[in-house]
Amino acid sequence: MFRFLRNIYTLLAKDWRSEIRSLQILPPAIVLALAAIVLFYFSKIDFSHSPTAWAAILWIVSLLALVVILDRALVTDTRNAVLEALLAAPVTPNQFLFAKLLFTGSMLMGLQVIVLLSLTQMMNLTISSPMGSIFLTLTLTDLGLIAMGLLCSLIAQFSRHRGAFLAGFLWPVALPLVLLAMMAIDDPARSENIWLILAGFDIVLLGISPGLLKVIAGK
Amino acid sequence: MTLPLIILDFVLMTAAFVMIFFYAPIDAVMGPTQKIFYIHLPGALASFFSTFILFLASLKYLVKPSPQVDRLAWAAADTAWLFCTLTLITGMLWARQAWMVWWTWDPRLTSFLVLWCVLSLYHVLRRSLPPGSLQSRLAAVFGLIGFLDVPLVFLCIYWWQSLHPAVITSREIRIDISMFHTLIIAVLAVLGLAILLIHLRVKLLTMESRLSELIRIAGDTQDLSDGRKK
């Protein structure tokens, strides 16, 4: 167990160190998210009549930024054959996947906090749902999105038009998860059932992802 | 096996069209437009059936890879996409008559559009990779994660209010009995057509694969004889 956690920590530290040196993921993702919020603001749509408009904007911005995060998070590993080397080294697909999940998950959650703050402070949107339930919905949805996104990103790395394909692969398969998250935020009476379904989906996806990762990498 | 399938499906299709136009009554509210229903619902069922075959074949390929299972997955994806497109088009024709719009963001319509997008992307992925083990592996993984969405899509429909009519529910059948008989024959005919199309597509893909193998062998032999001449 200790070895498992140590390997995850090593991989996570590698990714964060690389990001701090190169700054190639967070700045473009934040700029993209803020640009989308500015566009929403100047679209002159009256959001005051819709109590969950903030959630819709949050998910649109998150899906846009997720493509940037996932693409850049794997491109260095696949381009420099780090993925093959890691899978040949004493690092299991589970450890690789959990490290990437923590790395991209922390980035996405951080970005979502920035977006929520921007929506409440810059666009004066009121968030009526309790913060605890919002963060639980975000965490459960983000887990599924990132597990699915990492697999889609790996598939896209092997195709000819990498960047464009990632968005194409990810958004349709991510849409049902986001719709469930919107329903959980929109109707608190149903949110407990939806959390259970999201958690079940996350468990299934996290359970099969290491095996699928090995299949994609051809190991 | 091909000829009996073609004959069986031809008989079922003929029976279905005869029943649609001469046996089933004209709907009092929708008029003759309601007859789209006999293509629309069987088309939707055929697309679900083919998507399920795609899922099973993808799963089997991941457990025990074989070119035949890979071809079955590709053929099922082609057929599912075809019936999904047919269902969307017939649904839009129905919506124009019933709701006065070509499209509305009803959960059932939206979920079908998502399924169509996933199936379209499956083809894009197949075409973007060179034939071989990598293409088969990645397509099998995408086929599997794309199918994982289907239960979520159905839960969305269950919880969200839908405009889409539900003529057959677990409790009752809300159509005339002669319409129901026609629907059963139409479903059998369209499912038979889906099986036939999958079967023919698998045969075609097998022939394509053999042809490219023969071309490769011929090229190698040519290179060898050119080398001997030199």
Short mmCIF file of C-alpha atoms in Angstrom, two decimals:
data_model
loop_
_atom_site.label_atom_id
_atom_site.label_comp_id
_atom_site.label_asym_id
_atom_site.label_seq_id
_atom_site.Cartn_x
_atom_site.Cartn_y
_atom_site.Cartn_z
CA MET A 1 0.00 0.00 0.00
CA PHE A 2 2.82 2.38 0.97
CA ARG A 3 4.65 1.58 -2.27
CA PHE A 4 1.43 2.16 -4.23
CA LEU A 5 0.96 5.61 -2.66
CA ARG A 6 4.64 6.48 -3.05
CA ASN A 7 4.54 5.69 -6.77
CA ILE A 8 1.41 7.80 -7.20
CA TYR A 9 3.08 10.66 -5.32
CA THR A 10 6.20 10.39 -7.54
CA LEU A 11 4.12 10.51 -10.72
CA LEU A 12 2.01 13.38 -9.39
CA ALA A 13 5.12 15.32 -8.36
CA LYS A 14 6.59 14.76 -11.85
CA ASP A 15 3.46 16.16 -13.50
CA TRP A 16 3.18 19.17 -11.18
CA ARG A 17 6.91 19.97 -11.45
CA SER A 18 6.65 19.81 -15.22
CA GLU A 19 3.57 22.09 -15.15
CA ILE A 20 5.18 24.63 -12.81
CA ARG A 21 8.23 24.82 -15.09
CA SER A 22 6.40 24.97 -18.41
CA LEU A 23 3.03 26.54 -17.41
CA GLN A 24 1.45 24.95 -20.46
CA ILE A 25 -1.87 23.77 -19.00
CA LEU A 26 -3.24 26.06 -16.30
CA PRO A 27 -2.76 29.51 -17.95
CA PRO A 28 -4.44 28.54 -21.29
CA ALA A 29 -7.27 26.75 -19.41
CA ILE A 30 -7.92 29.76 -17.14
CA VAL A 31 -7.77 32.22 -20.07
CA LEU A 32 -10.17 30.05 -22.07
CA ALA A 33 -12.58 29.82 -19.11
CA LEU A 34 -12.51 33.58 -18.47
CA ALA A 35 -12.91 34.36 -22.18
CA ALA A 36 -16.01 32.14 -22.27
CA ILE A 37 -17.44 33.93 -19.20
CA VAL A 38 -16.80 37.34 -20.83
CA LEU A 39 -18.60 36.15 -23.98
CA PHE A 40 -21.55 34.98 -21.87
CA TYR A 41 -21.65 38.36 -20.11
CA PHE A 42 -21.69 40.33 -23.37
CA SER A 43 -24.27 38.00 -24.97
CA LYS A 44 -26.88 40.11 -23.07
CA ILE A 45 -28.80 36.99 -22.06
CA ASP A 46 -30.96 37.71 -19.04
CA PHE A 47 -29.83 35.07 -16.54
CA SER A 48 -31.85 36.54 -13.65
CA HIS A 49 -34.94 34.42 -14.55
CA SER A 50 -33.01 31.14 -14.52
CA PRO A 51 -31.82 30.07 -11.05
CA THR A 52 -29.44 27.42 -12.45
CA ALA A 53 -27.89 29.50 -15.26
CA TRP A 54 -24.62 29.57 -13.31
CA ALA A 55 -24.48 25.73 -13.41
CA ALA A 56 -24.99 25.67 -17.19
CA ILE A 57 -22.20 28.24 -17.70
CA LEU A 58 -19.97 26.37 -15.24
CA TRP A 59 -20.34 23.08 -17.16
CA ILE A 60 -19.89 24.67 -20.59
CA VAL A 61 -16.71 26.37 -19.40
CA SER A 62 -15.53 23.18 -17.63
CA LEU A 63 -16.00 21.05 -20.76
CA LEU A 64 -14.09 23.59 -22.86
CA ALA A 65 -11.23 23.80 -20.36
CA LEU A 66 -11.17 20.03 -19.81
CA VAL A 67 -10.15 19.48 -23.43
CA VAL A 68 -7.14 21.79 -22.96
CA ILE A 69 -6.22 20.15 -19.63
CA LEU A 70 -6.52 16.55 -20.86
CA ASP A 71 -4.79 17.17 -24.17
CA ARG A 72 -1.77 18.86 -22.60
CA ALA A 73 -1.68 16.45 -19.63
CA LEU A 74 -1.00 13.46 -21.87
CA VAL A 75 0.71 14.92 -24.91
CA THR A 76 4.16 15.15 -23.29
CA ASP A 77 3.95 11.57 -22.01
CA THR A 78 2.87 10.10 -25.35
CA ARG A 79 5.12 12.26 -27.53
CA ASN A 80 8.29 11.46 -25.60
CA ALA A 81 7.36 7.76 -25.19
CA VAL A 82 7.11 8.31 -21.41
CA LEU A 83 3.87 6.32 -21.31
CA GLU A 84 5.50 3.20 -22.75
CA ALA A 85 8.48 3.62 -20.43
CA LEU A 86 6.23 4.07 -17.40
CA LEU A 87 4.16 1.01 -18.22
CA ALA A 88 7.35 -1.01 -18.72
CA ALA A 89 8.76 0.32 -15.42
CA PRO A 90 7.47 -0.89 -12.01
CA VAL A 91 4.49 1.48 -12.29
CA THR A 92 1.15 -0.24 -12.71
CA PRO A 93 -1.60 1.17 -14.97
CA ASN A 94 -3.60 1.73 -11.76
CA GLN A 95 -0.91 3.99 -10.33
CA PHE A 96 -0.46 5.86 -13.61
CA LEU A 97 -4.21 6.38 -13.92
CA PHE A 98 -4.72 7.52 -10.31
CA ALA A 99 -1.79 9.95 -10.56
CA LYS A 100 -3.20 11.44 -13.77
CA LEU A 101 -6.67 11.50 -12.21
CA LEU A 102 -5.39 13.47 -9.22
CA PHE A 103 -3.33 15.81 -11.42
CA THR A 104 -6.11 16.67 -13.89
CA GLY A 105 -8.81 16.50 -11.19
CA SER A 106 -7.06 19.05 -8.98
CA MET A 107 -6.66 21.34 -11.98
CA LEU A 108 -10.29 21.03 -13.03
CA MET A 109 -11.61 21.53 -9.49
CA GLY A 110 -9.34 24.58 -9.04
CA LEU A 111 -10.58 25.99 -12.32
CA GLN A 112 -14.20 25.37 -11.34
CA VAL A 113 -13.68 27.29 -8.09
CA ILE A 114 -12.24 30.22 -10.11
CA VAL A 115 -15.23 30.05 -12.48
CA LEU A 116 -17.74 29.95 -9.60
CA LEU A 117 -16.06 32.97 -7.97
CA SER A 118 -16.06 34.81 -11.32
CA LEU A 119 -19.74 34.04 -11.89
CA THR A 120 -20.80 35.30 -8.46
CA GLN A 121 -18.49 38.33 -8.35
CA MET A 122 -18.31 39.44 -11.99
CA MET A 123 -21.75 38.42 -13.29
CA ASN A 124 -23.63 38.79 -9.99
CA LEU A 125 -25.27 35.38 -10.35
CA THR A 126 -26.76 33.99 -7.14
CA ILE A 127 -26.00 30.39 -6.20
CA SER A 128 -29.02 29.15 -4.26
CA SER A 129 -27.99 25.50 -3.71
CA PRO A 130 -25.98 24.54 -0.59
CA MET A 131 -22.22 24.58 -1.17
CA GLY A 132 -21.77 21.04 0.21
CA SER A 133 -24.12 19.49 -2.33
CA ILE A 134 -22.58 21.55 -5.15
CA PHE A 135 -19.08 20.31 -4.35
CA LEU A 136 -20.26 16.70 -3.98
CA THR A 137 -21.95 16.91 -7.40
CA LEU A 138 -18.85 18.54 -8.89
CA THR A 139 -16.51 15.91 -7.39
CA LEU A 140 -18.59 12.93 -8.50
CA THR A 141 -19.10 14.32 -12.01
CA ASP A 142 -15.47 15.41 -12.38
CA LEU A 143 -14.25 11.91 -11.43
CA GLY A 144 -16.30 10.30 -14.19
CA LEU A 145 -15.49 13.05 -16.68
CA ILE A 146 -11.75 12.78 -16.10
CA ALA A 147 -11.64 8.96 -16.10
CA MET A 148 -13.56 8.97 -19.38
CA GLY A 149 -11.58 11.96 -20.66
CA LEU A 150 -8.21 10.32 -19.99
CA LEU A 151 -9.22 7.30 -22.08
CA CYS A 152 -10.61 9.54 -24.87
CA SER A 153 -7.43 11.64 -24.72
CA LEU A 154 -5.23 8.54 -25.05
CA ILE A 155 -7.32 7.35 -28.02
CA ALA A 156 -7.06 10.81 -29.61
CA GLN A 157 -3.26 10.84 -29.16
CA PHE A 158 -3.03 7.91 -31.58
CA SER A 159 -5.31 9.41 -34.24
CA ARG A 160 -4.12 11.77 -36.97
CA HIS A 161 -5.98 14.93 -35.84
CA ARG A 162 -5.26 14.76 -32.11
CA GLY A 163 -6.56 18.08 -30.72
CA ALA A 164 -9.76 18.31 -32.73
CA PHE A 165 -10.63 14.67 -32.07
CA LEU A 166 -10.37 14.92 -28.30
CA ALA A 167 -13.20 17.46 -28.15
CA GLY A 168 -15.18 15.37 -30.62
CA PHE A 169 -14.72 12.15 -28.64
CA LEU A 170 -15.15 13.64 -25.20
CA TRP A 171 -18.17 15.95 -25.45
CA PRO A 172 -20.81 13.47 -26.70
CA VAL A 173 -19.79 10.77 -24.18
CA ALA A 174 -19.55 13.37 -21.38
CA LEU A 175 -22.95 14.91 -22.09
CA PRO A 176 -25.10 12.38 -20.14
CA LEU A 177 -22.88 12.87 -17.05
CA VAL A 178 -23.22 16.65 -17.30
CA LEU A 179 -26.99 16.34 -17.80
CA LEU A 180 -27.21 14.27 -14.60
CA ALA A 181 -25.10 16.85 -12.76
CA MET A 182 -27.41 19.63 -14.00
CA MET A 183 -30.41 17.64 -12.77
CA ALA A 184 -28.81 17.17 -9.34
CA ILE A 185 -28.25 20.93 -9.06
CA ASP A 186 -31.65 21.83 -10.55
CA ASP A 187 -33.73 19.54 -8.33
CA PRO A 188 -32.30 18.96 -4.80
CA ALA A 189 -35.09 16.41 -4.05
CA ARG A 190 -33.59 14.01 -6.62
CA SER A 191 -29.96 14.82 -5.93
CA GLU A 192 -29.35 11.85 -3.58
CA ASN A 193 -30.43 9.34 -6.25
CA ILE A 194 -28.32 11.11 -8.85
CA TRP A 195 -25.25 11.09 -6.57
CA LEU A 196 -25.66 7.33 -6.18
CA ILE A 197 -25.82 6.87 -9.96
CA LEU A 198 -22.84 9.16 -10.51
CA ALA A 199 -20.87 7.28 -7.82
CA GLY A 200 -21.82 3.92 -9.39
CA PHE A 201 -20.75 5.17 -12.82
CA ASP A 202 -17.44 6.43 -11.36
CA ILE A 203 -16.76 3.06 -9.70
CA VAL A 204 -17.46 1.14 -12.94
CA LEU A 205 -15.34 3.51 -14.99
CA LEU A 206 -12.46 3.60 -12.52
CA GLY A 207 -12.62 -0.19 -12.28
CA ILE A 208 -12.30 -0.79 -16.03
CA SER A 209 -10.02 2.15 -16.88
CA PRO A 210 -6.65 0.55 -15.90
CA GLY A 211 -7.45 -2.48 -18.09
CA LEU A 212 -8.52 -0.27 -20.99
CA LEU A 213 -5.39 1.85 -20.53
CA LYS A 214 -3.26 -1.28 -20.97
CA VAL A 215 -5.25 -2.23 -24.09
CA ILE A 216 -4.79 1.25 -25.62
CA ALA A 217 -1.07 1.27 -24.85
CA GLY A 218 -0.84 -2.26 -26.35
CA LYS A 219 0.65 -3.88 -23.25
CA MET B 1 -26.93 -18.35 -44.93
CA THR B 2 -27.21 -15.14 -47.00
CA LEU B 3 -29.94 -16.32 -49.39
CA PRO B 4 -32.35 -17.65 -46.70
CA LEU B 5 -31.89 -14.38 -44.76
CA ILE B 6 -32.65 -12.31 -47.87
CA ILE B 7 -35.75 -14.40 -48.69
CA LEU B 8 -37.04 -14.29 -45.09
CA ASP B 9 -36.54 -10.55 -44.83
CA PHE B 10 -38.09 -9.94 -48.26
CA VAL B 11 -41.23 -11.85 -47.16
CA LEU B 12 -41.38 -9.96 -43.83
CA MET B 13 -40.82 -6.57 -45.52
CA THR B 14 -43.53 -7.25 -48.11
CA ALA B 15 -45.94 -8.34 -45.36
CA ALA B 16 -45.07 -5.25 -43.29
CA PHE B 17 -45.69 -2.83 -46.20
CA VAL B 18 -48.96 -4.57 -47.14
CA MET B 19 -50.13 -4.33 -43.51
CA ILE B 20 -48.97 -0.70 -43.14
CA PHE B 21 -50.95 0.48 -46.21
CA PHE B 22 -53.91 -1.94 -46.35
CA TYR B 23 -54.47 -3.44 -42.87
CA ALA B 24 -53.64 -0.77 -40.27
CA PRO B 25 -56.29 1.97 -40.02
CA ILE B 26 -55.51 5.63 -40.69
CA ASP B 27 -54.99 7.54 -37.44
CA ALA B 28 -57.87 9.89 -36.60
CA VAL B 29 -55.64 12.72 -35.33
CA MET B 30 -52.41 12.50 -37.35
CA GLY B 31 -53.85 11.12 -40.61
CA PRO B 32 -51.60 9.17 -43.03
CA THR B 33 -48.46 10.77 -41.48
CA GLN B 34 -48.88 8.41 -38.50
CA LYS B 35 -47.68 5.56 -40.78
CA ILE B 36 -44.10 6.89 -40.31
CA PHE B 37 -44.40 5.30 -36.85
CA TYR B 38 -44.13 1.80 -38.41
CA ILE B 39 -40.65 2.68 -39.69
CA HIS B 40 -39.61 5.03 -36.88
CA LEU B 41 -40.05 2.72 -33.87
CA PRO B 42 -38.62 -0.44 -35.56
CA GLY B 43 -35.70 1.72 -36.80
CA ALA B 44 -35.00 2.86 -33.22
CA LEU B 45 -35.15 -0.74 -31.95
CA ALA B 46 -32.84 -1.90 -34.76
CA SER B 47 -30.33 0.83 -33.86
CA PHE B 48 -30.38 -0.25 -30.17
CA PHE B 49 -30.01 -3.89 -31.22
CA SER B 50 -27.02 -3.09 -33.46
CA THR B 51 -25.45 -0.88 -30.76
CA PHE B 52 -25.79 -3.78 -28.30
CA ILE B 53 -24.05 -6.08 -30.82
CA LEU B 54 -21.31 -3.43 -31.12
CA PHE B 55 -20.92 -3.41 -27.33
CA LEU B 56 -20.77 -7.22 -27.06
CA ALA B 57 -18.32 -7.50 -29.97
CA SER B 58 -16.10 -4.73 -28.50
CA LEU B 59 -16.13 -6.47 -25.12
CA LYS B 60 -15.29 -9.83 -26.71
CA TYR B 61 -12.47 -8.24 -28.73
CA LEU B 62 -10.95 -6.79 -25.54
CA VAL B 63 -11.14 -10.18 -23.80
CA LYS B 64 -10.04 -12.34 -26.74
CA PRO B 65 -8.92 -10.35 -29.83
CA SER B 66 -9.85 -11.82 -33.22
CA PRO B 67 -10.26 -10.18 -36.66
CA GLN B 68 -13.72 -11.72 -37.11
CA VAL B 69 -15.06 -10.15 -33.87
CA ASP B 70 -13.50 -6.82 -34.88
CA ARG B 71 -15.30 -6.99 -38.25
CA LEU B 72 -18.57 -7.81 -36.46
CA ALA B 73 -18.15 -4.71 -34.24
CA TRP B 74 -17.47 -2.50 -37.27
CA ALA B 75 -20.43 -3.96 -39.19
CA ALA B 76 -22.73 -3.48 -36.18
CA ALA B 77 -21.56 0.14 -35.81
CA ASP B 78 -22.28 0.81 -39.51
CA THR B 79 -25.76 -0.68 -39.21
CA ALA B 80 -26.49 1.11 -35.92
CA TRP B 81 -25.48 4.45 -37.48
CA LEU B 82 -27.71 3.79 -40.50
CA PHE B 83 -30.79 2.99 -38.38
CA CYS B 84 -30.04 5.82 -35.96
CA THR B 85 -29.98 8.27 -38.90
CA LEU B 86 -33.23 6.77 -40.25
CA THR B 87 -34.87 7.15 -36.82
CA LEU B 88 -33.76 10.77 -36.50
CA ILE B 89 -35.04 11.65 -40.00
CA THR B 90 -38.40 9.90 -39.56
CA GLY B 91 -38.69 11.45 -36.09
CA MET B 92 -38.14 14.92 -37.53
CA LEU B 93 -40.82 14.30 -40.19
CA TRP B 94 -43.19 13.21 -37.42
CA ALA B 95 -42.30 16.21 -35.23
CA ARG B 96 -43.00 18.64 -38.08
CA GLN B 97 -46.51 17.24 -38.43
CA ALA B 98 -47.28 16.72 -34.72
CA TRP B 99 -45.49 19.63 -33.02
CA MET B 100 -45.07 22.05 -35.98
CA VAL B 101 -41.28 22.08 -35.58
CA TRP B 102 -38.54 19.99 -37.17
CA TRP B 103 -36.61 19.66 -33.92
CA THR B 104 -37.16 20.21 -30.22
CA TRP B 105 -34.74 19.61 -27.32
CA ASP B 106 -36.82 16.85 -25.83
CA PRO B 107 -34.72 14.43 -23.67
CA ARG B 108 -35.53 11.45 -25.87
CA LEU B 109 -34.59 13.30 -29.07
CA THR B 110 -31.46 14.73 -27.48
CA SER B 111 -30.36 11.33 -26.16
CA PHE B 112 -30.78 9.82 -29.62
CA LEU B 113 -28.74 12.65 -31.11
CA VAL B 114 -25.99 11.89 -28.55
CA LEU B 115 -26.08 8.21 -29.58
CA TRP B 116 -25.84 9.26 -33.25
CA CYS B 117 -22.82 11.48 -32.43
CA VAL B 118 -21.08 8.62 -30.58
CA LEU B 119 -21.69 6.23 -33.50
CA SER B 120 -20.48 8.85 -36.01
CA LEU B 121 -17.30 9.34 -33.97
CA TYR B 122 -16.73 5.60 -33.97
CA HIS B 123 -16.53 5.80 -37.78
CA VAL B 124 -14.30 8.87 -37.68
CA LEU B 125 -11.95 6.99 -35.32
CA ARG B 126 -11.90 3.92 -37.57
CA ARG B 127 -11.13 6.01 -40.67
CA SER B 128 -8.43 8.08 -38.92
CA LEU B 129 -6.27 5.05 -38.10
CA PRO B 130 -4.47 2.65 -40.45
CA PRO B 131 -6.02 -0.86 -40.58
CA GLY B 132 -4.50 -3.19 -38.03
CA SER B 133 -4.34 -4.06 -34.38
CA LEU B 134 -4.18 -0.42 -33.14
CA GLN B 135 -7.35 0.53 -35.03
CA SER B 136 -9.21 -2.51 -33.69
CA ARG B 137 -8.05 -1.94 -30.09
CA LEU B 138 -8.92 1.75 -29.96
CA ALA B 139 -12.27 1.19 -31.67
CA ALA B 140 -13.12 -1.57 -29.16
CA VAL B 141 -12.31 0.73 -26.21
CA PHE B 142 -14.35 3.58 -27.70
CA GLY B 143 -17.23 1.19 -28.48
CA LEU B 144 -17.23 0.13 -24.83
CA ILE B 145 -17.08 3.58 -23.20
CA GLY B 146 -19.59 4.96 -25.71
CA PHE B 147 -22.05 2.22 -24.73
CA LEU B 148 -21.58 2.93 -20.98
CA ASP B 149 -23.46 6.16 -21.63
CA VAL B 150 -26.65 4.44 -22.75
CA PRO B 151 -28.00 3.68 -19.21
CA LEU B 152 -27.32 7.30 -18.17
CA VAL B 153 -29.18 8.55 -21.23
CA PHE B 154 -32.21 6.43 -20.30
CA LEU B 155 -32.20 7.65 -16.71
CA CYS B 156 -32.25 11.24 -18.01
CA ILE B 157 -35.34 10.39 -20.09
CA TYR B 158 -37.03 8.70 -17.14
CA TRP B 159 -36.58 11.71 -14.85
CA TRP B 160 -37.09 14.52 -17.28
CA GLN B 161 -40.57 15.33 -18.60
CA SER B 162 -40.73 14.21 -22.23
CA LEU B 163 -43.01 15.38 -25.04
CA HIS B 164 -42.31 12.16 -26.92
CA PRO B 165 -45.38 9.86 -27.08
CA ALA B 166 -44.98 6.50 -25.32
CA VAL B 167 -47.37 4.15 -27.11
CA ILE B 168 -46.10 0.96 -25.47
CA THR B 169 -45.33 1.08 -21.75
CA SER B 170 -44.78 -1.68 -19.20
CA ARG B 171 -48.44 -1.32 -18.14
CA GLU B 172 -50.42 -0.88 -21.35
CA ILE B 173 -50.47 -0.69 -25.15
CA ARG B 174 -52.03 2.60 -26.22
CA ILE B 175 -52.72 1.74 -29.87
CA ASP B 176 -55.40 -0.11 -31.81
CA ILE B 177 -54.86 -3.89 -31.93
CA SER B 178 -54.52 -3.91 -35.77
CA MET B 179 -51.89 -1.17 -35.46
CA PHE B 180 -50.11 -3.33 -32.87
CA HIS B 181 -50.10 -6.36 -35.20
CA THR B 182 -48.65 -4.21 -38.01
CA LEU B 183 -46.03 -2.86 -35.63
CA ILE B 184 -44.93 -6.37 -34.60
CA ILE B 185 -44.44 -7.43 -38.25
CA ALA B 186 -42.64 -4.15 -39.03
CA VAL B 187 -40.32 -4.65 -36.03
CA LEU B 188 -39.52 -8.22 -37.14
CA ALA B 189 -38.91 -7.05 -40.74
CA VAL B 190 -36.60 -4.18 -39.72
CA LEU B 191 -34.71 -6.30 -37.16
CA GLY B 192 -34.30 -8.95 -39.88
CA LEU B 193 -32.96 -6.24 -42.20
CA ALA B 194 -30.49 -5.15 -39.48
CA ILE B 195 -29.24 -8.76 -39.08
CA LEU B 196 -28.96 -9.11 -42.86
CA LEU B 197 -27.02 -5.84 -43.19
CA ILE B 198 -24.63 -6.81 -40.37
CA HIS B 199 -24.10 -10.22 -42.01
CA LEU B 200 -23.44 -8.70 -45.46
CA ARG B 201 -21.12 -6.01 -44.03
CA VAL B 202 -19.07 -8.65 -42.17
CA LYS B 203 -18.75 -10.60 -45.44
CA LEU B 204 -17.69 -7.45 -47.30
CA LEU B 205 -15.11 -6.53 -44.65
CA THR B 206 -13.73 -10.09 -44.73
CA MET B 207 -13.41 -9.89 -48.54
CA GLU B 208 -11.73 -6.44 -48.28
CA SER B 209 -9.26 -7.85 -45.77
CA ARG B 210 -8.50 -10.88 -47.99
CA LEU B 211 -8.06 -8.63 -51.02
CA SER B 212 -5.59 -6.35 -49.24
CA GLU B 213 -3.71 -9.46 -48.05
CA LEU B 214 -3.57 -10.78 -51.65
CA ILE B 215 -2.37 -7.37 -52.91
CA ARG B 216 0.35 -7.40 -50.23
CA ILE B 217 1.46 -10.94 -51.18
CA ALA B 218 1.41 -10.02 -54.90
CA GLY B 219 3.55 -6.94 -54.14
CA ASP B 220 6.03 -9.05 -52.15
CA THR B 221 6.21 -11.64 -54.99
CA GLN B 222 6.74 -8.86 -57.55
CA ASP B 223 9.55 -7.36 -55.44
CA LEU B 224 11.11 -10.82 -55.12
CA SER B 225 11.00 -11.51 -58.88
CA ASP B 226 12.33 -7.98 -59.62
CA GLY B 227 15.19 -8.69 -57.23
CA ARG B 228 15.98 -12.00 -58.99
CA LYS B 229 15.99 -10.32 -62.43
CA LYS B 230 18.48 -7.73 -61.18
#
